[in-house]
Coordinates of C-alpha atoms and ligand atoms in Angstrom, one line a residue:
M1 CA 48.4 93.4 40.5
T2 CA 46.0 92.6 37.5
N3 CA 47.4 92.1 34.2
P4 CA 43.7 93.8 31.9
N5 CA 46.4 94.3 29.0
N6 CA 47.6 91.0 28.6
V7 CA 50.7 92.1 27.5
S8 CA 54.5 91.2 29.6
L9 CA 54.6 94.5 30.8
N10 CA 58.9 94.8 30.9
L11 CA 58.8 98.8 31.2
S12 CA 61.9 100.1 29.7
H13 CA 63.3 103.5 29.5
A14 CA 65.1 103.5 27.0
L15 CA 63.1 104.7 23.2
E16 CA 63.6 101.9 20.4
F17 CA 62.3 100.4 18.4
I18 CA 62.1 97.2 18.4
D19 CA 63.3 94.7 14.9
G20 CA 60.7 92.5 13.2
H21 CA 64.3 90.0 13.2
A22 CA 65.0 91.0 16.4
L23 CA 64.0 86.8 17.4
N24 CA 66.6 85.7 14.9
I25 CA 64.7 82.6 15.4
P26 CA 67.3 79.0 14.4
T27 CA 66.2 76.3 12.0
I28 CA 66.2 73.6 13.3
T29 CA 68.6 70.8 11.4
L30 CA 70.0 67.3 12.6
L31 CA 70.8 65.6 9.6
D32 CA 73.7 67.0 7.2
Q33 CA 74.1 66.3 3.4
N34 CA 75.9 63.6 3.9
G35 CA 73.3 61.8 6.0
Q36 CA 75.4 62.0 9.5
L37 CA 73.7 63.3 12.0
I38 CA 75.5 66.5 12.9
E39 CA 77.1 67.0 15.8
G40 CA 75.8 67.8 18.8
A41 CA 72.2 66.9 17.9
S42 CA 69.1 66.6 19.8
N43 CA 68.2 62.6 20.3
V44 CA 66.1 61.4 18.5
D45 CA 64.1 58.5 18.5
L46 CA 63.2 57.5 15.0
D47 CA 63.2 53.4 15.3
K48 CA 63.9 51.5 12.0
E49 CA 60.8 50.8 11.3
T50 CA 59.5 54.3 10.7
A51 CA 62.1 54.7 9.3
L52 CA 61.8 52.7 6.2
K53 CA 58.6 53.6 6.0
I54 CA 59.1 57.1 5.7
Y55 CA 61.5 56.8 3.2
D56 CA 59.5 54.0 1.0
T57 CA 56.2 56.4 1.0
M58 CA 59.1 59.1 0.3
R59 CA 60.8 57.3 -2.8
F60 CA 56.7 55.8 -4.5
I61 CA 55.8 59.9 -4.0
R62 CA 58.6 60.4 -6.0
L63 CA 57.7 57.8 -8.6
L64 CA 54.4 58.6 -8.3
D65 CA 55.3 62.2 -8.5
E66 CA 56.9 61.6 -12.0
R67 CA 54.8 59.4 -13.7
M68 CA 51.8 61.9 -13.6
Q69 CA 53.2 64.4 -13.7
A70 CA 54.5 63.2 -17.6
A71 CA 50.9 61.4 -17.8
Q72 CA 49.5 64.9 -18.4
R73 CA 51.7 66.4 -20.5
Q74 CA 50.3 63.1 -22.2
G75 CA 47.3 64.8 -22.1
R76 CA 46.2 61.8 -20.1
I77 CA 44.8 63.8 -16.6
S78 CA 43.9 67.0 -16.9
F79 CA 46.2 68.1 -14.3
Y80 CA 49.3 67.2 -12.0
M81 CA 50.8 69.4 -8.5
Q82 CA 54.8 68.1 -7.2
C83 CA 55.8 67.5 -4.0
L84 CA 59.2 67.8 -5.3
G85 CA 61.8 69.0 -2.9
E86 CA 59.1 69.0 0.6
E87 CA 59.3 64.5 0.6
A88 CA 61.0 65.0 3.7
A89 CA 58.9 67.6 5.4
V90 CA 55.6 66.4 4.6
T91 CA 56.4 62.1 5.2
A92 CA 57.5 62.6 8.1
S93 CA 55.2 65.0 9.6
A94 CA 52.8 62.5 8.7
A95 CA 54.6 59.7 10.6
A96 CA 54.8 61.6 13.4
L97 CA 51.5 61.3 13.8
K98 CA 49.2 58.9 15.0
P99 CA 46.7 57.3 13.1
Q100 CA 43.1 58.8 14.7
D101 CA 44.9 62.2 13.5
M102 CA 43.0 64.9 11.5
I103 CA 44.9 65.8 8.0
M104 CA 44.0 68.7 6.8
A105 CA 46.2 69.6 3.8
Q106 CA 46.6 72.3 1.5
Y107 CA 46.8 69.9 -1.7
R108 CA 50.8 69.2 -2.2
E109 CA 50.6 67.1 1.4
Q110 CA 49.5 63.1 -1.0
A111 CA 52.6 62.2 0.3
A112 CA 50.9 61.9 3.6
L113 CA 48.6 60.0 2.3
A114 CA 50.5 56.8 1.4
Y115 CA 51.7 57.8 4.7
R116 CA 48.7 56.7 5.9
G117 CA 48.4 53.8 3.4
F118 CA 46.0 55.7 0.7
T119 CA 46.6 52.9 -2.4
L120 CA 48.1 53.0 -6.2
E121 CA 45.0 52.7 -7.3
Q122 CA 42.8 54.6 -4.7
F123 CA 45.5 58.0 -6.4
M124 CA 45.1 56.1 -9.6
N125 CA 41.4 56.2 -9.7
Q126 CA 40.8 60.4 -8.1
M127 CA 43.4 61.6 -10.7
F128 CA 40.7 59.7 -13.3
S129 CA 37.7 61.1 -11.9
N130 CA 36.5 57.1 -12.6
E131 CA 33.7 55.8 -10.8
K132 CA 36.3 54.2 -8.4
D133 CA 36.9 57.3 -7.1
L134 CA 35.9 57.9 -3.4
G135 CA 35.0 61.7 -4.3
K136 CA 33.3 60.6 -7.5
G137 CA 35.0 62.7 -9.9
R138 CA 32.9 65.5 -8.5
Q139 CA 37.5 67.1 -8.0
M140 CA 40.0 68.4 -9.9
P141 CA 43.4 66.0 -10.0
I142 CA 45.1 65.8 -6.4
H143 CA 41.4 67.0 -4.6
Y144 CA 42.1 63.9 -2.8
G145 CA 40.3 62.9 0.8
S146 CA 39.9 59.6 2.5
N147 CA 37.2 59.5 5.9
E148 CA 39.1 56.1 6.5
L149 CA 42.1 57.5 6.6
N150 CA 41.8 61.4 8.5
Y151 CA 41.8 62.9 5.0
L152 CA 39.8 66.0 5.0
T153 CA 39.0 65.9 1.5
I154 CA 41.3 69.4 -0.2
S155 CA 39.9 72.9 -0.9
S156 CA 40.9 74.3 -3.7
P157 CA 40.2 78.5 -2.2
L158 CA 43.6 78.7 -0.3
G159 CA 43.0 79.0 3.4
T160 CA 39.9 77.4 4.4
Q161 CA 41.4 74.3 5.6
I162 CA 43.6 76.6 8.7
P163 CA 40.6 77.9 10.3
Q164 CA 38.6 74.6 10.2
A165 CA 42.1 73.3 12.0
T166 CA 40.9 75.0 14.7
G167 CA 37.4 74.6 14.6
Y168 CA 37.5 70.9 14.2
A169 CA 40.5 70.7 17.5
Y170 CA 38.4 72.7 19.7
G171 CA 35.8 69.9 19.2
Q172 CA 38.6 66.8 19.9
K173 CA 39.1 68.7 23.1
L174 CA 35.8 69.5 24.5
K175 CA 36.0 65.5 24.5
H176 CA 38.2 65.6 26.9
I177 CA 36.7 68.9 29.4
D178 CA 36.1 68.0 32.6
A179 CA 32.6 69.5 32.8
K180 CA 32.6 70.9 36.5
T181 CA 35.8 72.3 36.0
G182 CA 36.4 72.6 32.7
E183 CA 39.8 72.0 32.9
L184 CA 40.9 69.3 30.1
S185 CA 40.3 65.6 32.4
S186 CA 42.7 63.8 29.9
Q187 CA 45.5 63.8 27.6
I188 CA 44.1 64.5 23.8
D189 CA 43.5 61.4 22.1
A190 CA 43.4 62.0 18.5
V191 CA 44.8 65.9 17.7
T192 CA 44.6 67.9 14.0
I193 CA 47.6 68.1 11.3
C194 CA 46.7 71.7 8.9
Y195 CA 49.5 71.9 6.1
F196 CA 49.9 75.0 4.4
G197 CA 52.2 76.6 2.4
E198 CA 53.7 80.3 2.7
G199 CA 50.8 81.9 -0.1
A200 CA 48.2 80.5 2.1
A201 CA 49.7 82.1 4.9
S202 CA 48.6 85.4 3.8
E203 CA 45.3 84.9 3.4
G204 CA 43.2 86.2 6.1
D205 CA 41.9 82.2 7.0
F206 CA 45.8 82.7 8.4
H207 CA 45.1 85.2 10.8
A208 CA 41.9 84.5 12.3
G209 CA 42.4 80.3 12.7
L210 CA 45.2 80.9 14.4
N211 CA 44.5 83.3 16.9
M212 CA 41.3 81.8 17.2
A213 CA 43.5 78.6 18.0
A214 CA 45.8 80.3 20.6
V215 CA 42.8 82.0 22.3
H216 CA 40.8 78.4 22.7
G217 CA 43.8 76.4 23.1
S218 CA 42.1 74.2 20.1
P219 CA 44.9 71.1 19.5
V220 CA 46.5 72.0 16.0
I221 CA 49.6 71.7 14.6
F222 CA 49.7 73.8 12.1
F223 CA 52.4 72.7 9.9
A224 CA 53.7 75.7 7.1
R225 CA 55.9 74.9 4.0
N226 CA 57.5 77.9 3.1
N227 CA 59.2 76.9 -0.2
G228 CA 60.3 80.6 -1.3
Y229 CA 57.0 80.9 -3.9
A230 CA 53.7 81.2 -4.3
I231 CA 53.5 80.3 -8.4
S232 CA 55.9 82.8 -8.7
T233 CA 55.4 85.2 -6.1
P234 CA 58.6 85.1 -3.9
A235 CA 58.0 85.1 -0.6
D236 CA 59.9 88.7 -0.3
E237 CA 56.9 90.2 -2.0
Q238 CA 54.6 88.4 0.4
F239 CA 55.8 88.8 3.7
K240 CA 58.2 91.4 5.6
G241 CA 58.9 89.5 9.2
D242 CA 60.9 86.9 9.8
G243 CA 59.1 84.0 8.0
I244 CA 55.8 82.1 9.5
A245 CA 57.4 81.7 12.1
A246 CA 57.4 84.9 13.5
R247 CA 53.4 85.3 13.4
G248 CA 53.8 81.9 15.6
V249 CA 55.1 84.1 18.1
G250 CA 53.1 87.5 18.3
Y251 CA 49.3 85.2 18.9
G252 CA 51.5 83.0 21.6
I253 CA 51.6 79.9 20.0
K254 CA 54.6 78.3 20.5
T255 CA 56.7 77.6 17.5
I256 CA 59.2 75.9 16.1
R257 CA 61.8 76.2 12.7
V258 CA 62.5 73.7 10.8
D259 CA 65.1 72.7 7.3
G260 CA 62.3 70.5 5.3
G261 CA 65.0 68.7 4.1
D262 CA 65.7 67.2 7.1
A263 CA 63.1 63.9 7.6
I264 CA 64.7 63.4 10.9
A265 CA 64.5 67.2 12.1
V266 CA 60.7 67.2 10.9
Y267 CA 60.0 64.0 12.5
A268 CA 61.1 65.0 16.3
A269 CA 59.3 68.6 15.4
T270 CA 56.2 67.3 15.1
Q271 CA 56.2 64.2 17.4
L272 CA 57.7 67.1 20.1
A273 CA 54.3 69.6 18.8
R274 CA 51.8 66.2 18.7
D275 CA 53.0 66.0 23.1
I276 CA 52.6 69.8 23.5
A277 CA 48.9 69.5 21.6
S278 CA 47.8 66.6 23.4
K279 CA 48.8 67.1 26.4
N280 CA 48.7 70.8 26.6
G281 CA 45.2 71.2 24.8
E282 CA 46.9 74.1 22.6
P283 CA 48.5 74.8 18.9
V284 CA 51.6 75.1 18.2
L285 CA 53.6 76.9 14.8
I286 CA 56.5 74.3 12.6
E287 CA 58.0 76.4 10.4
S288 CA 59.9 73.8 7.6
I289 CA 62.2 75.5 5.3
A290 CA 61.5 73.8 1.9
Y291 CA 62.7 74.9 -1.3
R292 CA 59.9 74.3 -4.2
L293 CA 61.5 72.9 -6.8
G294 CA 60.0 71.5 -9.4
A295 CA 56.7 74.1 -10.9
H296 CA 53.6 75.1 -9.0
S297 CA 51.7 72.9 -11.0
T298 CA 51.3 71.2 -14.5
S299 CA 49.7 74.8 -15.1
D300 CA 52.8 76.5 -14.0
D301 CA 55.9 77.4 -15.9
P302 CA 58.5 79.4 -13.6
T303 CA 61.2 79.8 -16.5
G304 CA 59.7 83.2 -16.4
Y305 CA 60.1 83.8 -12.6
R306 CA 63.3 82.6 -11.4
S307 CA 66.7 81.6 -12.5
K308 CA 67.9 78.0 -13.5
D309 CA 70.8 79.3 -11.7
E310 CA 68.6 79.7 -8.3
E311 CA 67.1 76.1 -8.8
A312 CA 69.9 74.2 -9.5
Q313 CA 71.4 75.6 -6.1
F314 CA 69.2 73.7 -4.8
R315 CA 68.4 71.4 -7.3
N316 CA 72.0 69.0 -5.4
N317 CA 69.4 69.2 -1.5
C318 CA 67.6 66.1 -2.1
P319 CA 65.9 65.6 1.0
I320 CA 65.8 61.4 -0.6
E321 CA 68.8 61.4 -1.1
R322 CA 70.0 62.5 2.5
F323 CA 67.9 60.6 4.5
K324 CA 68.8 57.3 2.3
K325 CA 72.7 58.1 2.6
W326 CA 71.8 58.3 6.4
L327 CA 69.5 54.4 6.2
V328 CA 72.4 53.1 4.5
N329 CA 74.8 54.3 7.3
Q330 CA 72.9 52.7 9.7
G331 CA 73.0 49.5 7.5
W332 CA 69.0 49.4 6.4
L333 CA 68.5 50.1 3.5
D334 CA 70.2 48.6 0.8
L335 CA 71.6 50.4 -2.9
A336 CA 71.0 47.2 -5.1
E337 CA 67.4 46.5 -3.8
D338 CA 67.1 50.3 -3.3
E339 CA 67.3 50.5 -7.1
A340 CA 65.6 47.0 -8.2
V341 CA 62.1 48.4 -5.7
K342 CA 62.3 51.4 -7.8
E343 CA 62.4 49.6 -11.1
K344 CA 59.3 47.3 -9.9
L345 CA 57.6 50.0 -8.3
R346 CA 57.7 52.1 -11.9
E347 CA 56.1 49.2 -13.2
D348 CA 53.3 49.1 -10.6
I349 CA 52.6 52.8 -10.7
L350 CA 52.2 52.6 -15.1
N351 CA 50.2 49.1 -15.1
A352 CA 47.5 51.3 -11.9
L353 CA 48.0 54.0 -14.6
K354 CA 46.2 52.5 -17.6
V355 CA 43.8 50.5 -15.4
A356 CA 42.5 53.7 -14.0
E357 CA 42.6 55.0 -17.2
K358 CA 40.2 52.9 -18.9
V359 CA 37.7 52.2 -15.4
A360 CA 34.1 53.9 -17.0
K361 CA 33.5 57.3 -15.3
P362 CA 31.0 57.9 -13.1
P363 CA 27.0 58.4 -14.1
L364 CA 26.3 62.0 -14.5
E365 CA 24.0 61.5 -11.6
D366 CA 26.5 61.5 -9.1
L367 CA 27.5 65.1 -9.6
I368 CA 24.7 66.0 -7.8
S369 CA 23.8 62.9 -5.5
D370 CA 24.3 63.4 -2.5
V371 CA 26.0 66.4 -1.8
Y372 CA 22.0 67.5 -0.2
D373 CA 20.1 65.6 1.0
T374 CA 17.4 65.9 -1.6
P375 CA 19.0 68.3 -4.5
I376 CA 18.2 72.0 -4.4
P377 CA 15.9 73.3 -7.2
A378 CA 18.4 75.8 -8.6
L379 CA 21.1 72.4 -8.2
Q380 CA 18.1 70.1 -9.8
K381 CA 18.0 73.0 -13.0
Q382 CA 21.9 72.8 -13.8
Y383 CA 21.6 69.2 -13.7
D384 CA 18.9 69.1 -15.4
A385 CA 20.6 71.8 -18.5
L386 CA 23.2 70.1 -18.8
K387 CA 22.1 66.6 -19.2
E388 CA 20.1 68.1 -21.9
H389 CA 23.5 69.6 -23.7
I390 CA 24.9 66.0 -23.6
L391 CA 22.6 64.8 -25.4
Q392 CA 22.7 67.0 -27.8
H393 CA 25.9 67.0 -28.7
P394 CA 26.8 63.4 -27.6
Q395 CA 29.9 63.1 -29.7
A396 CA 31.8 64.9 -27.2
Y397 CA 30.8 63.2 -24.6
P398 CA 31.4 60.3 -25.0
S399 CA 32.5 58.9 -22.1
T400 CA 29.2 59.5 -20.1
A401 CA 27.1 60.3 -23.1
G402 CA 26.6 56.4 -23.7
R403 CA 24.7 56.2 -19.5
I404 CA 22.5 59.0 -18.9
K405 CA 19.2 56.8 -18.6
Ligands
TPP1 C1 41.8 81.9 -2.3 C2 42.7 81.7 -3.4 N1 43.1 82.5 -3.7 C3 44.4 82.2 -5.1 C4 44.1 80.9 -5.6 C5 45.2 80.6 -7.0 N2 46.0 79.5 -6.2 C6 46.6 78.3 -6.0 S1 48.2 77.9 -4.9 C7 47.6 79.2 -5.2 C8 49.9 79.9 -4.2 C9 50.0 79.1 -3.1 O1 50.6 79.4 -2.6 P1 51.7 78.7 -0.8 O2 51.1 78.7 -0.3 O3 52.4 79.0 -0.8 O4 51.7 76.6 -1.2 P2 52.5 76.0 -2.8 O5 51.6 76.1 -4.1 O6 53.4 76.8 -2.6 O7 52.9 75.0 -1.8 C10 47.5 80.4 -5.5 C11 47.5 81.6 -4.8 C12 43.4 79.9 -5.3 N3 43.5 78.8 -5.1 N4 43.1 80.6 -3.5

């Protein structure tokens, strides 16, 4: 019989509603807090080189975050967002990808970019909006982008990257479609990962993006970072269902939920997800469960909406410490060396900051160059007005006024 409704027609005679949490979705965790693999946990293929690169990246991001949070408080940069508590989720997922895979992130995923090889100088140049910044100083701090590293520039409006990822990944798949049969002719060589928070998943774009990816078979790994809060809004004021994972199932997308504080579980789940996306040409959803340990951003003060007790409950579950203990247990990391590297990194970060803050700001004309082939009249008009204003008040714009031609 044909099935025009496209449902599993499991006829029943019991008049019962299904509970929204009926699936009881498990959270995959493989590593305990003492850095021991949990008995009976699935085998994980994580080699020493990759494991150490994951650790190096997490350690670097933690130190960079600490320094730049302080730099914002000193008035040296205007804004910052830390990855605190989610370093394992972001780094280990990025580590399971191939360099040619596209990363479409939200903004708290600086660790994915660092894993790809974005340099300390590049981070600093972006945050100081100087003339060496790849984005020509046109974005707020932490809105990174790198063409070379396949990292789409961050957009502030939430959720925009979700339907974009669906469309981009569909394009990645099209290259492997046999024109005659319409079937996949080979494994898809480059897929897309799309990161977003559970707050962004409340946007309409989330639903449009996921449904379209499922129906058209876009090879996207949707990576939902459920960290408990969308700025001050706790998750239980955002949705009633079983997290974001239940929605993946609803859209007919293969879904897994992982302990986002467990780098090994995240790595294994993302490897599997990449495999499914690239071999089958279909989307996959990973929901990472971690706690946003820091404030939302430097503009936020969490004491207004959550207790110190709640924060303390999670403070001891450091994802970096947990992974570090495993590395030490493996005999792959020496604690004294680790401390020495941290000291050196702190110095390097401070030195890079001091250099980047002295680099000249981009010339004013960069504001509108290469946005359009030739600036549209409305943009040109705004530019001319801005230029005139700066020339009238040069003392208020010391870094720009002197460079106006
Ligand atoms: C369309 C839109 N609405 C609101 C905002 C303001 N805003 C910025 S971040 C944020 C919270 C996002 O939370 P979540 O997606 O859970 O990510 P997290 O910050 O927790 O990593 C909000 C509401 C925005 N940038 N864009």
